[in-house]
Short mmCIF file of N, CA and C in Angstrom, two decimals:
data_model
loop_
_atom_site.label_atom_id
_atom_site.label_comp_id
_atom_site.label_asym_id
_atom_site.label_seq_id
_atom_site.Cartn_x
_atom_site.Cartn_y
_atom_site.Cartn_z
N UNK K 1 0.83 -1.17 0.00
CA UNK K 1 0.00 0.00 0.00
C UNK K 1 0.88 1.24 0.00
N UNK K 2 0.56 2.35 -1.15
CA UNK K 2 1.10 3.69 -1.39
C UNK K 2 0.38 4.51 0.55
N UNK K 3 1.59 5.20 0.28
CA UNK K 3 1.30 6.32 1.46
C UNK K 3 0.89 7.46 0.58
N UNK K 4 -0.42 7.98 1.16
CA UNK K 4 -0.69 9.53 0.35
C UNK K 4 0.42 9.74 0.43
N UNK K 5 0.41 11.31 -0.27
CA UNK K 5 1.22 12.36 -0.29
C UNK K 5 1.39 13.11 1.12
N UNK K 6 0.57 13.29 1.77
CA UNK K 6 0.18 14.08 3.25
C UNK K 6 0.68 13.13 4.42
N UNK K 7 0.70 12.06 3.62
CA UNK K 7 1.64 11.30 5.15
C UNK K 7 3.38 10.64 4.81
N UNK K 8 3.75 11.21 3.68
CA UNK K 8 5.09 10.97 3.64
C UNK K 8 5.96 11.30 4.01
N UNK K 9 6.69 10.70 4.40
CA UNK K 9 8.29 11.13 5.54
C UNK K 9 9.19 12.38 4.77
N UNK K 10 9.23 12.60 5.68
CA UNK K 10 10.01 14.50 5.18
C UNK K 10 11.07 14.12 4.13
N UNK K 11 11.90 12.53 4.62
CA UNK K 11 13.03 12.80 3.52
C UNK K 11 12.29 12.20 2.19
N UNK K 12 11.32 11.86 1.93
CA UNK K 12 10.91 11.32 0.76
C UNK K 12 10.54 12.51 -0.49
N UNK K 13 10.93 12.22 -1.55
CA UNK K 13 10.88 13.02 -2.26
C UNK K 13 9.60 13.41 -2.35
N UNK K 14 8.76 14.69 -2.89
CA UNK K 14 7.79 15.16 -2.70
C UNK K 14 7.05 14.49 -4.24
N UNK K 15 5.80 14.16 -4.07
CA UNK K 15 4.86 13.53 -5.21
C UNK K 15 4.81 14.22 -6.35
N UNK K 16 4.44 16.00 -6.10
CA UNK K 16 4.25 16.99 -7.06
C UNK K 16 5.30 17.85 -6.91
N UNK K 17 5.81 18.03 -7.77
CA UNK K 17 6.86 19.19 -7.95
C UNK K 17 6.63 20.47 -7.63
N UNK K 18 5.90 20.79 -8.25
CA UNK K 18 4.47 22.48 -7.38
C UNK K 18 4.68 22.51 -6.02
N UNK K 19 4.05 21.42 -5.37
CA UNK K 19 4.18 21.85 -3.86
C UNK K 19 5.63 21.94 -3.21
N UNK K 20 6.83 21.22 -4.05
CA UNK K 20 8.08 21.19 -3.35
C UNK K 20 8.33 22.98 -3.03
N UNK K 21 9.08 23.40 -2.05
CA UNK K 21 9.24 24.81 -1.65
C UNK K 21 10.65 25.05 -2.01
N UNK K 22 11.60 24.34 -2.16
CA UNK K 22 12.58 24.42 -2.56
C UNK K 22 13.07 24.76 -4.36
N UNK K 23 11.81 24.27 -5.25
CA UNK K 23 12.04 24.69 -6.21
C UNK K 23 11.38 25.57 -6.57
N UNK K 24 10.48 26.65 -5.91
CA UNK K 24 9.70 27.85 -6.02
C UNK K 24 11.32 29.15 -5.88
N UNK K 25 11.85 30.02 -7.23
CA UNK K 25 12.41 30.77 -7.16
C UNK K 25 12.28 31.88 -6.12
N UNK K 26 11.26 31.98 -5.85
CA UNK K 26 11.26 33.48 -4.58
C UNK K 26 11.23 32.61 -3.20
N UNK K 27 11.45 31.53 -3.07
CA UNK K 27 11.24 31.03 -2.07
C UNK K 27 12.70 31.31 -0.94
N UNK K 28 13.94 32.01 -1.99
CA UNK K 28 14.97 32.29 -1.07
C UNK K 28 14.85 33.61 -0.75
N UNK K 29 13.59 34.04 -0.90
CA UNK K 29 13.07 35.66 -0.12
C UNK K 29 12.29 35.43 0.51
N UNK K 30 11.96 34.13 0.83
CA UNK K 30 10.95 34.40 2.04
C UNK K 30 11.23 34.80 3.10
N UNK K 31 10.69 35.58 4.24
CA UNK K 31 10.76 35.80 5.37
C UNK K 31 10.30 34.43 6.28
N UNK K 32 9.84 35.06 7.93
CA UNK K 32 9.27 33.73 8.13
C UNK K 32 7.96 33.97 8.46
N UNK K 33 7.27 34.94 7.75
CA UNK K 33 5.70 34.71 7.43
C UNK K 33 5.23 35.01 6.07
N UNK K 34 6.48 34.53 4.68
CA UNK K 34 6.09 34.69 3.49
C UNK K 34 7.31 35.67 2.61
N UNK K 35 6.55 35.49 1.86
CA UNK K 35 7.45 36.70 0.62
C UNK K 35 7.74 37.75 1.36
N UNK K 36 8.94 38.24 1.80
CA UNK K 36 9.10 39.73 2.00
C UNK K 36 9.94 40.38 1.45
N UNK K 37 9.90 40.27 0.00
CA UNK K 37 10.56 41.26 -0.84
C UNK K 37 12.20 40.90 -0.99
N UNK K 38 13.03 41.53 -1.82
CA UNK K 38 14.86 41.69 -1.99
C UNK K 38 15.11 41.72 -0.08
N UNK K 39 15.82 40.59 0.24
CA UNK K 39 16.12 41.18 1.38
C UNK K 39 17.57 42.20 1.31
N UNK K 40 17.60 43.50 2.45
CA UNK K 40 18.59 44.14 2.56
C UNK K 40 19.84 43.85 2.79
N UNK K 41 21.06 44.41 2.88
CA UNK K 41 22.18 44.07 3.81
C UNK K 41 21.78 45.37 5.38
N UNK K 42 22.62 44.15 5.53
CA UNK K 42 22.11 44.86 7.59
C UNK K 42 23.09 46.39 7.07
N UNK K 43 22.20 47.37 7.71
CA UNK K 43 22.91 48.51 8.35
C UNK K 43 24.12 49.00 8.50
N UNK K 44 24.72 49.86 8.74
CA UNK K 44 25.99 49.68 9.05
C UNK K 44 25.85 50.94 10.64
N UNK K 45 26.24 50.32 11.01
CA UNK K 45 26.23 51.54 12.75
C UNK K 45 27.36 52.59 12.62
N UNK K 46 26.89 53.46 13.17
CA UNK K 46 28.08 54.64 13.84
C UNK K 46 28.59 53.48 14.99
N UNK K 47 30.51 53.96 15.09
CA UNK K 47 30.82 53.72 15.64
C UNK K 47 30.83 54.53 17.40
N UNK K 48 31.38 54.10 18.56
CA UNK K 48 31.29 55.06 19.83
C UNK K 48 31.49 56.30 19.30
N UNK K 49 33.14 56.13 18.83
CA UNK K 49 33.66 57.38 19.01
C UNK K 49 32.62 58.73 17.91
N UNK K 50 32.15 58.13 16.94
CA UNK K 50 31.37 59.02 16.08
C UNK K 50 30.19 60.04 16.76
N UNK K 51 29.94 58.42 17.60
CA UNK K 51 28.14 59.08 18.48
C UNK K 51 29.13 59.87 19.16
N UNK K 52 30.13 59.71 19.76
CA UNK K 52 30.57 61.13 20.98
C UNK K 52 30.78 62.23 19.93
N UNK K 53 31.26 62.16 19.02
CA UNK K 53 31.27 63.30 17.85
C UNK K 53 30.29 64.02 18.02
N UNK K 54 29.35 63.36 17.46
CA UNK K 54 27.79 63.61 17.55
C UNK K 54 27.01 64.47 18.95
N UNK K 55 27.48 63.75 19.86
CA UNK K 55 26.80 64.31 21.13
C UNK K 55 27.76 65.78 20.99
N UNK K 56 28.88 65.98 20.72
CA UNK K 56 29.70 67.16 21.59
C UNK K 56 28.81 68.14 20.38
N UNK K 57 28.74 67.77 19.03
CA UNK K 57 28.58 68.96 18.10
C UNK K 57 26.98 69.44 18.06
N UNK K 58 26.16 68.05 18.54
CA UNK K 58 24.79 68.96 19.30
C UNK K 58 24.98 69.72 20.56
N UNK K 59 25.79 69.51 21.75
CA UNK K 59 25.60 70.23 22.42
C UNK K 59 26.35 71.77 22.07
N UNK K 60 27.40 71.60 21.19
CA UNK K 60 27.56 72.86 21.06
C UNK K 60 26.62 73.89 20.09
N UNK K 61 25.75 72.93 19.36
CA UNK K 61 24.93 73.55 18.41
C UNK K 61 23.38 74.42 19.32
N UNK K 62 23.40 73.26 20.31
CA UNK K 62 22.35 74.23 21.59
C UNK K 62 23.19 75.19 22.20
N UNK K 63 24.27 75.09 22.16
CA UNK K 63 25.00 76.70 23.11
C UNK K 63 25.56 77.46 22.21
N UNK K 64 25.45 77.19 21.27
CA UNK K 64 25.56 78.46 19.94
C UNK K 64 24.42 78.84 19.62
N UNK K 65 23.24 78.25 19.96
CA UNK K 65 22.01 78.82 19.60
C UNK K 65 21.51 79.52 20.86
N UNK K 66 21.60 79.08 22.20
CA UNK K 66 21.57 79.97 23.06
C UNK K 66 22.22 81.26 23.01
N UNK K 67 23.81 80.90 22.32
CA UNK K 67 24.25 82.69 22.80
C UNK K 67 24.12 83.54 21.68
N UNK K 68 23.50 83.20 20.63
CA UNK K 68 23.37 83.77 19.99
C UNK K 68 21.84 84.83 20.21
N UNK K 69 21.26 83.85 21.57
CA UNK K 69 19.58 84.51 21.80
C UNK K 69 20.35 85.62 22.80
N UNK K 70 21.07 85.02 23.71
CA UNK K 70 21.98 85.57 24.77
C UNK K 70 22.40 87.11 24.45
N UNK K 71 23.31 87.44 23.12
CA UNK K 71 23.61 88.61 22.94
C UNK K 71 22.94 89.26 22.97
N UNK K 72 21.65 89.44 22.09
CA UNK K 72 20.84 89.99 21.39
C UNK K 72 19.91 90.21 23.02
N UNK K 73 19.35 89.08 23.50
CA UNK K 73 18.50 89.69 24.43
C UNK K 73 19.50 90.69 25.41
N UNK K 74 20.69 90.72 25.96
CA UNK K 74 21.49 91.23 27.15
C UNK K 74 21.55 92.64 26.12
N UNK K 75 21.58 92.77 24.57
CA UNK K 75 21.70 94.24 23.93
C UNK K 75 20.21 94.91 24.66
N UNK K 76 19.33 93.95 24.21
CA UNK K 76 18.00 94.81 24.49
C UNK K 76 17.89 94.94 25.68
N UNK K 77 18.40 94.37 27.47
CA UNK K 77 18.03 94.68 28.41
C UNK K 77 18.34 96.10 28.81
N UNK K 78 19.88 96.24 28.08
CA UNK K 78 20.96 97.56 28.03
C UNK K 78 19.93 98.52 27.55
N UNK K 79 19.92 98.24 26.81
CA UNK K 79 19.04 99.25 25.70
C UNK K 79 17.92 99.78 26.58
N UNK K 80 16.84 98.93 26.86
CA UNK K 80 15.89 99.67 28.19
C UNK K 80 16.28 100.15 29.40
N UNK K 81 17.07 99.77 29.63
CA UNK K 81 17.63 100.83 31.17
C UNK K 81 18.36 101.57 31.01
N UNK K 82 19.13 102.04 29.55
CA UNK K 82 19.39 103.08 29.26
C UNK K 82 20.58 102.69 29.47
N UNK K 83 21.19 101.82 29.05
CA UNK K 83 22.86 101.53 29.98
C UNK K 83 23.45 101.62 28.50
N UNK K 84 24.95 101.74 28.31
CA UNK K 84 25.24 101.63 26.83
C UNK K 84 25.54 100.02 26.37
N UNK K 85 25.31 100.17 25.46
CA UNK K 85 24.94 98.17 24.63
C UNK K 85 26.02 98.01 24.57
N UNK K 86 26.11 96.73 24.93
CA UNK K 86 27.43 95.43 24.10
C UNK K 86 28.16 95.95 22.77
N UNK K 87 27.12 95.91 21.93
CA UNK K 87 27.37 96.26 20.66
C UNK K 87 26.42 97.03 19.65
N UNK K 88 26.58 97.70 18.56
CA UNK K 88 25.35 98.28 17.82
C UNK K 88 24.29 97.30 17.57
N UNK K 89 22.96 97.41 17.34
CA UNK K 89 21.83 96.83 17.85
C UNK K 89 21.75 96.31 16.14
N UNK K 90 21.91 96.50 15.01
CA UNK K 90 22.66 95.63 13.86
C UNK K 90 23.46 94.38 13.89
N UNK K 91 24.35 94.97 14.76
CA UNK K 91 26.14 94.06 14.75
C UNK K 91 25.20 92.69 15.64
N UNK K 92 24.82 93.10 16.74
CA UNK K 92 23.97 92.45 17.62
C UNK K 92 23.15 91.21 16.79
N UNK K 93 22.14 91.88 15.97
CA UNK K 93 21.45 90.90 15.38
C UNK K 93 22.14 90.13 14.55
N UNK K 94 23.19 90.50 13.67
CA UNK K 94 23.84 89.87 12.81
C UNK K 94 24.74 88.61 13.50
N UNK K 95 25.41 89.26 14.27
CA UNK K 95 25.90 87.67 15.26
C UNK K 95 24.65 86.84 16.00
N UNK K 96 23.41 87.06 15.92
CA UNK K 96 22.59 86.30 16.50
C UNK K 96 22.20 85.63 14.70
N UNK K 97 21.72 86.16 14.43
CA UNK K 97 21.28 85.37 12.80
C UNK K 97 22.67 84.16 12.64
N UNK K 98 23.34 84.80 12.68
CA UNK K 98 25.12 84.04 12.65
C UNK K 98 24.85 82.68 13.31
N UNK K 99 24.92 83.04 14.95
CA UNK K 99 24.78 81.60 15.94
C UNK K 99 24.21 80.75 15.46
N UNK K 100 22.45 81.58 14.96
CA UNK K 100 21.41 80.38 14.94
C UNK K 100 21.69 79.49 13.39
N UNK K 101 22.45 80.70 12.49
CA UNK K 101 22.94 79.28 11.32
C UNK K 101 23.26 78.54 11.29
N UNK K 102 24.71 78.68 11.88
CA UNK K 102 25.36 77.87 12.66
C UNK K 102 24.61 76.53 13.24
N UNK K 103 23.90 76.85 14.55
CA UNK K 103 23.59 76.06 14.95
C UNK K 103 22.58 74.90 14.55
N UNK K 104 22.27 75.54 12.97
CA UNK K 104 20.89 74.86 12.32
C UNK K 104 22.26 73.93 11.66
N UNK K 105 23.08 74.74 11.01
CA UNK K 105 24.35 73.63 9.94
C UNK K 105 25.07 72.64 10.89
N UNK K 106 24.73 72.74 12.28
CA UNK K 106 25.47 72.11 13.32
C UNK K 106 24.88 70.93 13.31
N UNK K 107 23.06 70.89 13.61
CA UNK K 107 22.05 70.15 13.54
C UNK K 107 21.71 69.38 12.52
N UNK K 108 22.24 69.98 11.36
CA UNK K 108 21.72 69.21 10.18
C UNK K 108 23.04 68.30 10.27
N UNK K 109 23.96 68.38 9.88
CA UNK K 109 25.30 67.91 10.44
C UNK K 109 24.88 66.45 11.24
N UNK K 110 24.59 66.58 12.35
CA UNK K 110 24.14 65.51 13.18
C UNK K 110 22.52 64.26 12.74
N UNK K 111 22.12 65.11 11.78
CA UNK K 111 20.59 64.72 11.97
C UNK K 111 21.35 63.54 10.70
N UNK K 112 22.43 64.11 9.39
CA UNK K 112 22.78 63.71 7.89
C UNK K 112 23.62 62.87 8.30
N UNK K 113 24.50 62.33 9.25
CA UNK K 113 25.76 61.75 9.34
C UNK K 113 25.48 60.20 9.10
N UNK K 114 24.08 59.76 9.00
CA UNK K 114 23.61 58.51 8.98
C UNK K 114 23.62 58.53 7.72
N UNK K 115 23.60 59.24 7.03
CA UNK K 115 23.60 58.80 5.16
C UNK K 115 25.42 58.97 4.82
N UNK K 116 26.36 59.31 5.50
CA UNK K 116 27.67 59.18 5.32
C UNK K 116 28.24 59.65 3.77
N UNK K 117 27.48 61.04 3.84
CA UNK K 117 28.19 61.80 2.31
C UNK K 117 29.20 62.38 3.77
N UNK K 118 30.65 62.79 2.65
CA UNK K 118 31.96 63.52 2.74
C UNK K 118 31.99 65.18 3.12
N UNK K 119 30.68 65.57 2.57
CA UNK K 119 31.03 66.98 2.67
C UNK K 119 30.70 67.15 4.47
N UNK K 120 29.64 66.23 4.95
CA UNK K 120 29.63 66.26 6.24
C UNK K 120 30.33 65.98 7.43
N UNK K 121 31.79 65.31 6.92
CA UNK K 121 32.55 65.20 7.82
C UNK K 121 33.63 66.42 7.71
N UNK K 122 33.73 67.20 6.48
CA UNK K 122 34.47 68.72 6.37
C UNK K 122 33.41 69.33 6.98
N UNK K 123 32.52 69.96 7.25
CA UNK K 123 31.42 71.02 7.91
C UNK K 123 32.22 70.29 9.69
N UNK K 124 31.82 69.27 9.84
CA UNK K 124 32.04 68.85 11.61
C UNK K 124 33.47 69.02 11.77
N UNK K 125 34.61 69.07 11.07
CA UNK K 125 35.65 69.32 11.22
C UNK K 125 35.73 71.05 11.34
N UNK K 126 35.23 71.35 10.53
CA UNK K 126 35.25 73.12 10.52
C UNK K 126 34.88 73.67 11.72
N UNK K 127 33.58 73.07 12.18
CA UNK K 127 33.02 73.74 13.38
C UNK K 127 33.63 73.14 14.85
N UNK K 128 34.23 72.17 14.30
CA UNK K 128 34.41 71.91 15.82
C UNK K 128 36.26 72.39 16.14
N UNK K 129 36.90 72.29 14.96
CA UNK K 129 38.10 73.34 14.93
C UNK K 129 37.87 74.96 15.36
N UNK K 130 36.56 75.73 15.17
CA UNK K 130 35.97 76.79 15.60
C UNK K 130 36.19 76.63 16.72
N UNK K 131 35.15 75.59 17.06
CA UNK K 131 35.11 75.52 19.31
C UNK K 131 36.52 75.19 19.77
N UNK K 132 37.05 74.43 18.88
CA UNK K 132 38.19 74.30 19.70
C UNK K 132 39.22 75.39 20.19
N UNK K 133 39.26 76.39 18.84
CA UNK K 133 40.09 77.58 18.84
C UNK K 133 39.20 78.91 20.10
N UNK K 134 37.89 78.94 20.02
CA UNK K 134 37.72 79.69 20.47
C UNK K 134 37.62 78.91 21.71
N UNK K 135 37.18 77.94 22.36
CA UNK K 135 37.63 77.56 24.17
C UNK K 135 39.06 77.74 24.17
N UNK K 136 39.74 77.49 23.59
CA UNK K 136 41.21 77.63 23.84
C UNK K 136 41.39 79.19 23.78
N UNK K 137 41.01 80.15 23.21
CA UNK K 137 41.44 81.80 23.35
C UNK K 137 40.92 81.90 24.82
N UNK K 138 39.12 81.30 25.13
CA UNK K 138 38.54 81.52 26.32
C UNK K 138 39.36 81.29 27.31
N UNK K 139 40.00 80.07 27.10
CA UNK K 139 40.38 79.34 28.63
C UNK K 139 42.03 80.48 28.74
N UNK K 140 42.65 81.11 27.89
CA UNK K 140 43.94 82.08 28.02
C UNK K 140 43.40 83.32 28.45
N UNK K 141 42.18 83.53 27.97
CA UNK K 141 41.62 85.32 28.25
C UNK K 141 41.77 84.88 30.04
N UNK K 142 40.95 83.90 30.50
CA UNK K 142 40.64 83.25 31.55
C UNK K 142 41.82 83.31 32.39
N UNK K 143 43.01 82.89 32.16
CA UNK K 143 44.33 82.89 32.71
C UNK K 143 44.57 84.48 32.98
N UNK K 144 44.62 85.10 31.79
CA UNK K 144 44.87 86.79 31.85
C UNK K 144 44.07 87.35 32.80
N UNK K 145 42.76 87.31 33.13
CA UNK K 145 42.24 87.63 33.86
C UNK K 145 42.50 87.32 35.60
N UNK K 146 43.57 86.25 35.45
CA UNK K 146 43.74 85.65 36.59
C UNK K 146 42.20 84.59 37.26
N UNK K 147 41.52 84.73 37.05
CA UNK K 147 40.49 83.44 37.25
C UNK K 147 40.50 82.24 36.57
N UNK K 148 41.41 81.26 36.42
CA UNK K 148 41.68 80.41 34.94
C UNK K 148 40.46 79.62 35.44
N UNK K 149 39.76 79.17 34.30
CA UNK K 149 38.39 78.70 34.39
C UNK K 149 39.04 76.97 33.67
N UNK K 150 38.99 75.83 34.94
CA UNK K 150 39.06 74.33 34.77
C UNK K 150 38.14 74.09 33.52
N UNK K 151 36.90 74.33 33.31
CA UNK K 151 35.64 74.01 33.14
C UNK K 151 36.28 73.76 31.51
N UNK K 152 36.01 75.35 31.10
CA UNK K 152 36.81 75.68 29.95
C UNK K 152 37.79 74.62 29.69
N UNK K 153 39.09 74.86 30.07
CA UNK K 153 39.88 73.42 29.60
C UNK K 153 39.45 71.97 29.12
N UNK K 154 38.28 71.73 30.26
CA UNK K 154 37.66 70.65 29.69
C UNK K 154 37.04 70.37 28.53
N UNK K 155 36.21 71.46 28.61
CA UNK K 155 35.57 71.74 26.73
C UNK K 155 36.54 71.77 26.13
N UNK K 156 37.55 71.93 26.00
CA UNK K 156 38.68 72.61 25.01
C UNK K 156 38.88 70.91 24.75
N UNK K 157 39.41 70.48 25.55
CA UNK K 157 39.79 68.74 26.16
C UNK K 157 38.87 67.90 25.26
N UNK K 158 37.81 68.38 25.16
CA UNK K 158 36.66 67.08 24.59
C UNK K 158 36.75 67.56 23.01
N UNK K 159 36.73 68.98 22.60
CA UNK K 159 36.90 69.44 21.75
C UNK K 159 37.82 69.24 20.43
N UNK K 160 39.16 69.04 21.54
CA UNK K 160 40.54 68.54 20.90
C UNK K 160 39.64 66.86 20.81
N UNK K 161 39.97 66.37 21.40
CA UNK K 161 39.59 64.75 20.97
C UNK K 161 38.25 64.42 20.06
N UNK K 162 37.44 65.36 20.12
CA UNK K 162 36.01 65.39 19.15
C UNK K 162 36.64 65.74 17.15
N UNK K 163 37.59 66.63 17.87
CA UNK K 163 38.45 67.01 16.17
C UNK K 163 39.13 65.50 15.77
N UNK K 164 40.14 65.52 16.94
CA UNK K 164 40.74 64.14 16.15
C UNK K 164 39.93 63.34 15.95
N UNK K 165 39.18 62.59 16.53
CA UNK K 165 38.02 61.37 15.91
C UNK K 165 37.47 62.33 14.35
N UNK K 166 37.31 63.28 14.29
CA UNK K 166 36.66 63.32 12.77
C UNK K 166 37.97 63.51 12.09
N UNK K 167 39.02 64.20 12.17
CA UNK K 167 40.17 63.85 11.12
C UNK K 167 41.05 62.39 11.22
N UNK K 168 40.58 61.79 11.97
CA UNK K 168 41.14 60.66 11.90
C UNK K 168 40.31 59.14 10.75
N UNK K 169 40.85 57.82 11.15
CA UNK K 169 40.67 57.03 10.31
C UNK K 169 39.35 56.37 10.76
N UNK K 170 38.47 56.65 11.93
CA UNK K 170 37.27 56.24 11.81
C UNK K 170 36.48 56.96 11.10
N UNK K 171 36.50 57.84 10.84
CA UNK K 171 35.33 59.11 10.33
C UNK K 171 35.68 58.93 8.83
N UNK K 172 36.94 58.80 8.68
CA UNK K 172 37.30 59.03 7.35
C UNK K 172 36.43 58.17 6.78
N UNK K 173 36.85 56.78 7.12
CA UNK K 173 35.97 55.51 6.53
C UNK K 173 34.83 55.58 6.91
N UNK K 174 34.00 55.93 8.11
CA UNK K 174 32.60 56.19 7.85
C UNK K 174 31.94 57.09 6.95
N UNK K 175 32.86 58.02 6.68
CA UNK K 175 32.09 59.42 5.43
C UNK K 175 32.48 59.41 4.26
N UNK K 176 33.45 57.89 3.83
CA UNK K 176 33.95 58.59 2.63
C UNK K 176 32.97 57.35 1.86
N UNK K 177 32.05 56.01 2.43
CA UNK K 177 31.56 54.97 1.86
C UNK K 177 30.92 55.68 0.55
N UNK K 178 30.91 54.91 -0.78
CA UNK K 178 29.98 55.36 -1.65
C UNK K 178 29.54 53.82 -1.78
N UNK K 179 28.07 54.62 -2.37
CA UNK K 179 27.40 53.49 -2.97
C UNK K 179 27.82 52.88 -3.89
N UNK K 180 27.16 51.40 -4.83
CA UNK K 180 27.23 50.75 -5.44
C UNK K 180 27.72 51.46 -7.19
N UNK K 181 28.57 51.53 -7.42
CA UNK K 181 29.03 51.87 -9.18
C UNK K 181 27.47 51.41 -10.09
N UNK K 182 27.04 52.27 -10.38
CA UNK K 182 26.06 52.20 -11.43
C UNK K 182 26.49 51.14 -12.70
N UNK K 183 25.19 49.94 -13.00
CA UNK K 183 25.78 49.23 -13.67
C UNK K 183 25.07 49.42 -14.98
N UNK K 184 25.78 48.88 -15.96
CA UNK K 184 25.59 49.31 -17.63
C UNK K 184 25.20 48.30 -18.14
N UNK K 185 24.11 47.30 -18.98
CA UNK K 185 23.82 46.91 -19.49
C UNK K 185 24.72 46.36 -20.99
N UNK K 186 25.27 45.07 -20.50
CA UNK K 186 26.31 45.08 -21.38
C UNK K 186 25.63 44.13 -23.26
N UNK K 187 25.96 45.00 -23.83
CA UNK K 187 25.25 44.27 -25.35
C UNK K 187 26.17 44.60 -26.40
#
């Protein structure tokens, strides 16, 4: 006596060819509840040192956007009590328009670094060579003044090491990946 089809032992070859799953072509896209399309290649992650990149050039992108509110409001407090301003109430706005660019090219910077175009690791090098130069004038004015401010150094400290991780060989190879060479139809 034949065994149906429905009760044959797994290693037995299958009755109908149709139902075998192994010779259905999309069957090496299945997921494990069916067809789910070309599968991807996994992701590729930021490494630590990138995300600390990342964290130092948002936080400086919120304290460039603060002092840039900072000037401008401390011109206008001057300005109502009659005291003489910081600076002309122009110059004022113009370094506030300034900060908040800044701090938007700072942001975008951070928000783009997951798509790993090149021009974004020159912008994070630029700006964070900025912070670095200007905590470092801060933390000497600081000395001159005789109050040397620790704090300062430290920013300067994270600053310096936030630069090298982007001119160095992790960043490089995370920003310089290109995609796949466009292919040509050969005839």
């Amino acid at each position: 006596m034949q065994n149906p089809s429905h009760f044959s032992h797994p290693s037995d070859p299958p009755s109908d060819p149709s139902s075998d799953p192994s010779s259905d072509p999309s069957s090496d896209l299945r997921g494990p509840s069916g067809p789910a399309g070309p599968r991807q290649p996994e992701a590729a992650r930021l490494s630590g040192a990138l995300v600390f990149v990342l964290m130092v050039v948002a936080a400086h992108a919120l304290g460039t956007a603060l002092g840039g509110w900072a000037a401008l409001d401390e011109n206008y407090n001057k300005q109502e009590h009659g005291q003489d301003l910081l600076m002309p109430m122009g110059l004022a706005w113009f370094v506030a328009v300034f900060c908040w660019g800044l701090a938007a090219l700072q942001v975008a910077c951070v928000v783009l670094a997951g798509r790993r175009r090149p021009w974004i690791r020159v912008v994070l090098a630029v700006c964070l060579a900025f912070m670095a130069c200007s905590m470092f004038l801060t933390f000497i004015a600081s000395l001159a003044s005789g109050t040397p401010g620790p704090a300062v150094l430290l920013v300067f400290g994270i600053d310096a090491a936030a630069l090298w991780v982007v001119l160095g060989r992790t960043a490089h190879s995370w920003f310089s990946v290109r995609g796949p060479a466009p292919t040509s139809p050969r005839g």
